[in-house]
GROMACS .gro file of C-alpha atoms in nm:
model
  272
    1UNK     CA    1  -0.957  -1.460   2.437
    2UNK     CA    2  -0.698  -1.312   2.207
    3UNK     CA    3  -0.769  -1.035   1.965
    4UNK     CA    4  -0.744  -1.206   1.645
    5UNK     CA    5  -0.997  -1.476   1.766
    6UNK     CA    6  -1.267  -1.235   1.804
    7UNK     CA    7  -1.464  -1.134   1.517
    8UNK     CA    8  -1.386  -0.762   1.450
    9UNK     CA    9  -1.646  -0.536   1.536
   10UNK     CA   10  -1.602  -0.228   1.302
   11UNK     CA   11  -1.809   0.067   1.233
   12UNK     CA   12  -1.836   0.285   0.929
   13UNK     CA   13  -1.592   0.590   0.926
   14UNK     CA   14  -1.779   0.898   0.989
   15UNK     CA   15  -1.486   1.154   1.003
   16UNK     CA   16  -1.405   1.429   0.744
   17UNK     CA   17  -1.361   1.342   0.375
   18UNK     CA   18  -1.023   1.182   0.248
   19UNK     CA   19  -0.874   1.052  -0.070
   20UNK     CA   20  -0.590   0.820   0.019
   21UNK     CA   21  -0.555   0.530   0.257
   22UNK     CA   22  -0.259   0.329   0.382
   23UNK     CA   23  -0.203  -0.019   0.553
   24UNK     CA   24  -0.089   0.035   0.910
   25UNK     CA   25   0.043  -0.203   1.161
   26UNK     CA   26   0.012  -0.102   1.526
   27UNK     CA   27   0.241  -0.180   1.798
   28UNK     CA   28   0.102  -0.504   1.883
   29UNK     CA   29   0.118  -0.638   1.515
   30UNK     CA   30  -0.238  -0.584   1.414
   31UNK     CA   31  -0.322  -0.425   1.089
   32UNK     CA   32  -0.563  -0.169   0.966
   33UNK     CA   33  -0.565   0.150   0.740
   34UNK     CA   34  -0.541   0.515   0.812
   35UNK     CA   35  -0.610   0.795   0.567
   36UNK     CA   36  -0.423   1.121   0.514
   37UNK     CA   37  -0.539   1.303   0.835
   38UNK     CA   38  -0.397   1.025   1.059
   39UNK     CA   39  -0.759   0.868   1.153
   40UNK     CA   40  -0.796   0.495   1.159
   41UNK     CA   41  -1.050   0.381   0.905
   42UNK     CA   42  -1.008   0.022   0.900
   43UNK     CA   43  -0.933  -0.051   1.269
   44UNK     CA   44  -0.609  -0.218   1.359
   45UNK     CA   45  -0.795  -0.559   1.436
   46UNK     CA   46  -0.646  -0.772   1.137
   47UNK     CA   47  -0.353  -1.005   1.066
   48UNK     CA   48  -0.324  -0.882   0.718
   49UNK     CA   49  -0.480  -0.664   0.430
   50UNK     CA   50  -0.485  -0.938   0.150
   51UNK     CA   51  -0.581  -0.699  -0.119
   52UNK     CA   52  -0.711  -0.353  -0.214
   53UNK     CA   53  -0.851  -0.240  -0.567
   54UNK     CA   54  -0.942   0.118  -0.630
   55UNK     CA   55  -1.225   0.183  -0.866
   56UNK     CA   56  -1.463   0.468  -0.966
   57UNK     CA   57  -1.690   0.413  -0.672
   58UNK     CA   58  -1.444   0.340  -0.411
   59UNK     CA   59  -1.200   0.096  -0.276
   60UNK     CA   60  -1.244  -0.258  -0.216
   61UNK     CA   61  -1.019  -0.408   0.113
   62UNK     CA   62  -0.998  -0.753   0.155
   63UNK     CA   63  -0.872  -0.787   0.521
   64UNK     CA   64  -0.793  -1.136   0.716
   65UNK     CA   65  -0.791  -1.268   1.064
   66UNK     CA   66  -0.838  -1.593   1.222
   67UNK     CA   67  -1.218  -1.539   1.221
   68UNK     CA   68  -1.223  -1.518   0.854
   69UNK     CA   69  -1.172  -1.288   0.542
   70UNK     CA   70  -1.374  -0.962   0.536
   71UNK     CA   71  -1.457  -0.766   0.237
   72UNK     CA   72  -1.475  -0.400   0.308
   73UNK     CA   73  -1.549  -0.033   0.159
   74UNK     CA   74  -1.321   0.261   0.225
   75UNK     CA   75  -1.520   0.367   0.516
   76UNK     CA   76  -1.460   0.048   0.708
   77UNK     CA   77  -1.808  -0.118   0.654
   78UNK     CA   78  -1.799  -0.501   0.612
   79UNK     CA   79  -1.951  -0.569   0.270
   80UNK     CA   80  -1.931  -0.928   0.294
   81UNK     CA   81  -1.787  -1.215   0.536
   82UNK     CA   82  -1.982  -1.523   0.425
   83UNK     CA   83  -1.788  -1.632   0.120
   84UNK     CA   84  -1.514  -1.868   0.074
   85UNK     CA   85  -1.272  -1.658  -0.157
   86UNK     CA   86  -1.265  -1.344  -0.329
   87UNK     CA   87  -1.103  -1.241  -0.670
   88UNK     CA   88  -1.045  -0.888  -0.770
   89UNK     CA   89  -1.030  -0.807  -1.156
   90UNK     CA   90  -0.823  -0.515  -1.291
   91UNK     CA   91  -1.071  -0.437  -1.540
   92UNK     CA   92  -1.398  -0.475  -1.353
   93UNK     CA   93  -1.551  -0.287  -1.062
   94UNK     CA   94  -1.693  -0.626  -0.915
   95UNK     CA   95  -1.534  -0.844  -0.654
   96UNK     CA   96  -1.593  -1.205  -0.788
   97UNK     CA   97  -1.688  -1.439  -0.479
   98UNK     CA   98  -1.712  -1.819  -0.427
   99UNK     CA   99  -1.858  -2.045  -0.185
  100UNK     CA  100  -1.762  -2.434  -0.156
  101UNK     CA  101  -2.025  -2.697  -0.051
  102UNK     CA  102  -2.083  -3.065  -0.094
  103UNK     CA  103  -2.175  -2.994  -0.464
  104UNK     CA  104  -1.846  -2.810  -0.538
  105UNK     CA  105  -1.774  -2.421  -0.634
  106UNK     CA  106  -2.034  -2.180  -0.688
  107UNK     CA  107  -1.914  -1.839  -0.827
  108UNK     CA  108  -2.100  -1.490  -0.829
  109UNK     CA  109  -2.009  -1.138  -0.788
  110UNK     CA  110  -2.084  -0.830  -0.562
  111UNK     CA  111  -2.053  -0.459  -0.625
  112UNK     CA  112  -1.899  -0.211  -0.424
  113UNK     CA  113  -2.187  -0.194  -0.183
  114UNK     CA  114  -2.174  -0.569  -0.127
  115UNK     CA  115  -2.477  -0.640  -0.335
  116UNK     CA  116  -2.482  -0.993  -0.497
  117UNK     CA  117  -2.534  -0.843  -0.872
  118UNK     CA  118  -2.441  -1.188  -1.024
  119UNK     CA  119  -2.608  -1.465  -0.852
  120UNK     CA  120  -2.379  -1.769  -0.724
  121UNK     CA  121  -2.448  -1.981  -1.019
  122UNK     CA  122  -2.128  -2.052  -1.203
  123UNK     CA  123  -1.908  -2.360  -1.112
  124UNK     CA  124  -1.565  -2.181  -1.177
  125UNK     CA  125  -1.428  -1.818  -1.180
  126UNK     CA  126  -1.328  -1.879  -1.545
  127UNK     CA  127  -1.671  -1.993  -1.640
  128UNK     CA  128  -1.817  -1.677  -1.494
  129UNK     CA  129  -1.594  -1.452  -1.667
  130UNK     CA  130  -1.641  -1.610  -2.007
  131UNK     CA  131  -2.014  -1.614  -1.970
  132UNK     CA  132  -2.034  -1.260  -1.827
  133UNK     CA  133  -1.758  -1.074  -2.058
  134UNK     CA  134  -1.509  -1.036  -1.787
  135UNK     CA  135  -1.145  -1.029  -1.840
  136UNK     CA  136  -0.999  -1.298  -1.616
  137UNK     CA  137  -0.628  -1.251  -1.744
  138UNK     CA  138  -0.585  -0.969  -1.514
  139UNK     CA  139  -0.656  -1.091  -1.169
  140UNK     CA  140  -0.473  -0.848  -0.933
  141UNK     CA  141  -0.356  -0.808  -0.578
  142UNK     CA  142  -0.289  -0.502  -0.373
  143UNK     CA  143  -0.245  -0.160  -0.583
  144UNK     CA  144   0.101  -0.027  -0.552
  145UNK     CA  145   0.238   0.303  -0.720
  146UNK     CA  146   0.544   0.181  -0.945
  147UNK     CA  147   0.895   0.247  -0.807
  148UNK     CA  148   1.080   0.508  -1.050
  149UNK     CA  149   1.413   0.446  -1.180
  150UNK     CA  150   1.430   0.706  -1.455
  151UNK     CA  151   1.287   1.045  -1.512
  152UNK     CA  152   1.315   1.299  -1.798
  153UNK     CA  153   1.657   1.427  -1.649
  154UNK     CA  154   1.780   1.131  -1.408
  155UNK     CA  155   1.877   0.769  -1.459
  156UNK     CA  156   1.962   0.508  -1.184
  157UNK     CA  157   2.263   0.311  -1.291
  158UNK     CA  158   2.408   0.001  -1.138
  159UNK     CA  159   2.753  -0.166  -1.148
  160UNK     CA  160   2.895  -0.459  -0.951
  161UNK     CA  161   2.554  -0.453  -0.751
  162UNK     CA  162   2.624  -0.093  -0.643
  163UNK     CA  163   2.374   0.178  -0.756
  164UNK     CA  164   2.403   0.533  -0.841
  165UNK     CA  165   2.252   0.827  -1.043
  166UNK     CA  166   2.345   1.014  -1.331
  167UNK     CA  167   2.199   1.285  -1.537
  168UNK     CA  168   2.115   1.225  -1.891
  169UNK     CA  169   2.409   1.453  -1.994
  170UNK     CA  170   2.624   1.241  -1.818
  171UNK     CA  171   2.702   1.405  -1.494
  172UNK     CA  172   2.727   1.202  -1.190
  173UNK     CA  173   2.459   1.286  -0.950
  174UNK     CA  174   2.521   1.020  -0.688
  175UNK     CA  175   2.834   0.776  -0.710
  176UNK     CA  176   2.798   0.420  -0.761
  177UNK     CA  177   2.812   0.325  -0.381
  178UNK     CA  178   2.464   0.238  -0.274
  179UNK     CA  179   2.258  -0.068  -0.198
  180UNK     CA  180   1.930   0.082  -0.335
  181UNK     CA  181   1.838   0.410  -0.511
  182UNK     CA  182   1.475   0.500  -0.617
  183UNK     CA  183   1.347   0.845  -0.771
  184UNK     CA  184   1.013   1.014  -0.735
  185UNK     CA  185   0.828   1.105  -1.029
  186UNK     CA  186   0.722   1.442  -0.876
  187UNK     CA  187   0.834   1.799  -0.953
  188UNK     CA  188   1.088   1.860  -0.797
  189UNK     CA  189   1.247   1.514  -0.808
  190UNK     CA  190   1.370   1.351  -0.492
  191UNK     CA  191   1.620   1.074  -0.473
  192UNK     CA  192   1.614   0.799  -0.205
  193UNK     CA  193   1.947   0.614  -0.151
  194UNK     CA  194   1.973   0.318   0.080
  195UNK     CA  195   2.276   0.187   0.240
  196UNK     CA  196   2.287  -0.175   0.428
  197UNK     CA  197   2.384  -0.183   0.779
  198UNK     CA  198   2.405  -0.501   0.997
  199UNK     CA  199   2.147  -0.451   1.234
  200UNK     CA  200   2.238  -0.780   1.434
  201UNK     CA  201   2.371  -1.116   1.346
  202UNK     CA  202   2.078  -1.214   1.121
  203UNK     CA  203   1.923  -0.896   0.996
  204UNK     CA  204   2.042  -0.645   0.758
  205UNK     CA  205   1.876  -0.312   0.786
  206UNK     CA  206   1.876  -0.065   0.500
  207UNK     CA  207   1.936   0.290   0.611
  208UNK     CA  208   1.780   0.584   0.395
  209UNK     CA  209   1.880   0.924   0.316
  210UNK     CA  210   1.693   1.177   0.095
  211UNK     CA  211   1.891   1.380  -0.190
  212UNK     CA  212   1.761   1.645  -0.423
  213UNK     CA  213   1.811   1.605  -0.793
  214UNK     CA  214   2.149   1.781  -0.778
  215UNK     CA  215   2.269   1.516  -0.507
  216UNK     CA  216   2.255   1.755  -0.205
  217UNK     CA  217   2.186   1.564   0.077
  218UNK     CA  218   1.847   1.661   0.237
  219UNK     CA  219   1.773   1.389   0.503
  220UNK     CA  220   2.098   1.206   0.641
  221UNK     CA  221   2.168   0.841   0.681
  222UNK     CA  222   2.001   0.818   1.029
  223UNK     CA  223   1.667   0.680   0.938
  224UNK     CA  224   1.510   0.333   0.950
  225UNK     CA  225   1.330   0.378   0.631
  226UNK     CA  226   1.209   0.662   0.374
  227UNK     CA  227   0.940   0.574   0.141
  228UNK     CA  228   0.904   0.800  -0.172
  229UNK     CA  229   0.617   0.629  -0.386
  230UNK     CA  230   0.306   0.742  -0.190
  231UNK     CA  231   0.028   0.840  -0.456
  232UNK     CA  232  -0.020   1.169  -0.291
  233UNK     CA  233   0.329   1.260  -0.327
  234UNK     CA  234   0.413   1.257   0.037
  235UNK     CA  235   0.747   1.140   0.169
  236UNK     CA  236   0.751   0.901   0.469
  237UNK     CA  237   1.023   0.918   0.707
  238UNK     CA  238   1.051   0.627   0.995
  239UNK     CA  239   1.342   0.753   1.215
  240UNK     CA  240   1.561   0.564   1.446
  241UNK     CA  241   1.332   0.640   1.757
  242UNK     CA  242   1.060   0.481   1.573
  243UNK     CA  243   0.869   0.809   1.489
  244UNK     CA  244   0.674   0.806   1.163
  245UNK     CA  245   0.590   1.130   0.986
  246UNK     CA  246   0.515   1.253   0.647
  247UNK     CA  247   0.661   1.564   0.431
  248UNK     CA  248   0.498   1.711   0.124
  249UNK     CA  249   0.697   1.823  -0.174
  250UNK     CA  250   0.819   2.114  -0.011
  251UNK     CA  251   0.968   1.904   0.255
  252UNK     CA  252   0.716   2.058   0.508
  253UNK     CA  253   0.599   1.796   0.791
  254UNK     CA  254   0.205   1.747   0.723
  255UNK     CA  255   0.139   1.441   0.943
  256UNK     CA  256   0.325   1.315   1.257
  257UNK     CA  257   0.211   0.975   1.375
  258UNK     CA  258   0.470   0.956   1.648
  259UNK     CA  259   0.529   0.599   1.775
  260UNK     CA  260   0.171   0.483   1.765
  261UNK     CA  261   0.254   0.249   1.452
  262UNK     CA  262   0.508  -0.008   1.394
  263UNK     CA  263   0.507   0.072   1.030
  264UNK     CA  264   0.288   0.253   0.770
  265UNK     CA  265   0.236   0.141   0.400
  266UNK     CA  266   0.212   0.382   0.106
  267UNK     CA  267  -0.099   0.584   0.042
  268UNK     CA  268  -0.298   0.494  -0.226
  269UNK     CA  269  -0.592   0.654  -0.403
  270UNK     CA  270  -0.934   0.518  -0.289
  271UNK     CA  271  -1.066   0.595  -0.639
  272UNK     CA  272  -0.951   0.569  -1.002
   0.00000   0.00000   0.00000
């Protein structure tokens, strides 16, 4: 029986405290989540992480595989798997849930402990939100830290589909020759620039380098990817040997995952 046809057996994480989680894909293509210590909190037994939502009491995680959708908390405990749909609202610490039967849709809500706090008595999400005073205009997906294109001193510019960076006084920091350019919103500011490389006949790979705020190259163009928008301020480097590691704001290596994961997303806060 294949891995994704088996209902996942997960247990609540008992390791040391953590503040961030990132979606990780193992070498077999299965998906889970790791914390900033590199521990696998949500085991890589899923085919997708559909949504996440940080609230004051913790992180909701909606994971999916061929056996169904699983609402989990930030310790990997399954809160619910018996509902047909799950809706996250930006302004609420509840998850709206629905079931469908011969009589139609029935909607309610669970809290961060998986407790049914609004019974399954409404015939639509819109009716539930209207009656319970919830804002259904801001239905959300996965939390993501925004990519930055401007800081107090620097600005990303574009011309003829090429990008560069200038300082606000007009000085050119990076010339207009890059496929992509992003800035960190940290102090010091770092610049991630990408150039397109033909990987094979059907795929273009973006090769990244890292620069300081004066345009000095810090990590050369020999990496598969560099991710700079982690909520904990770390910089992820995925090099050509498929080794993934993380640097802090002093560019010191703080976490080395080696080649155990195919890819790792951004680290996000588990509480807002």
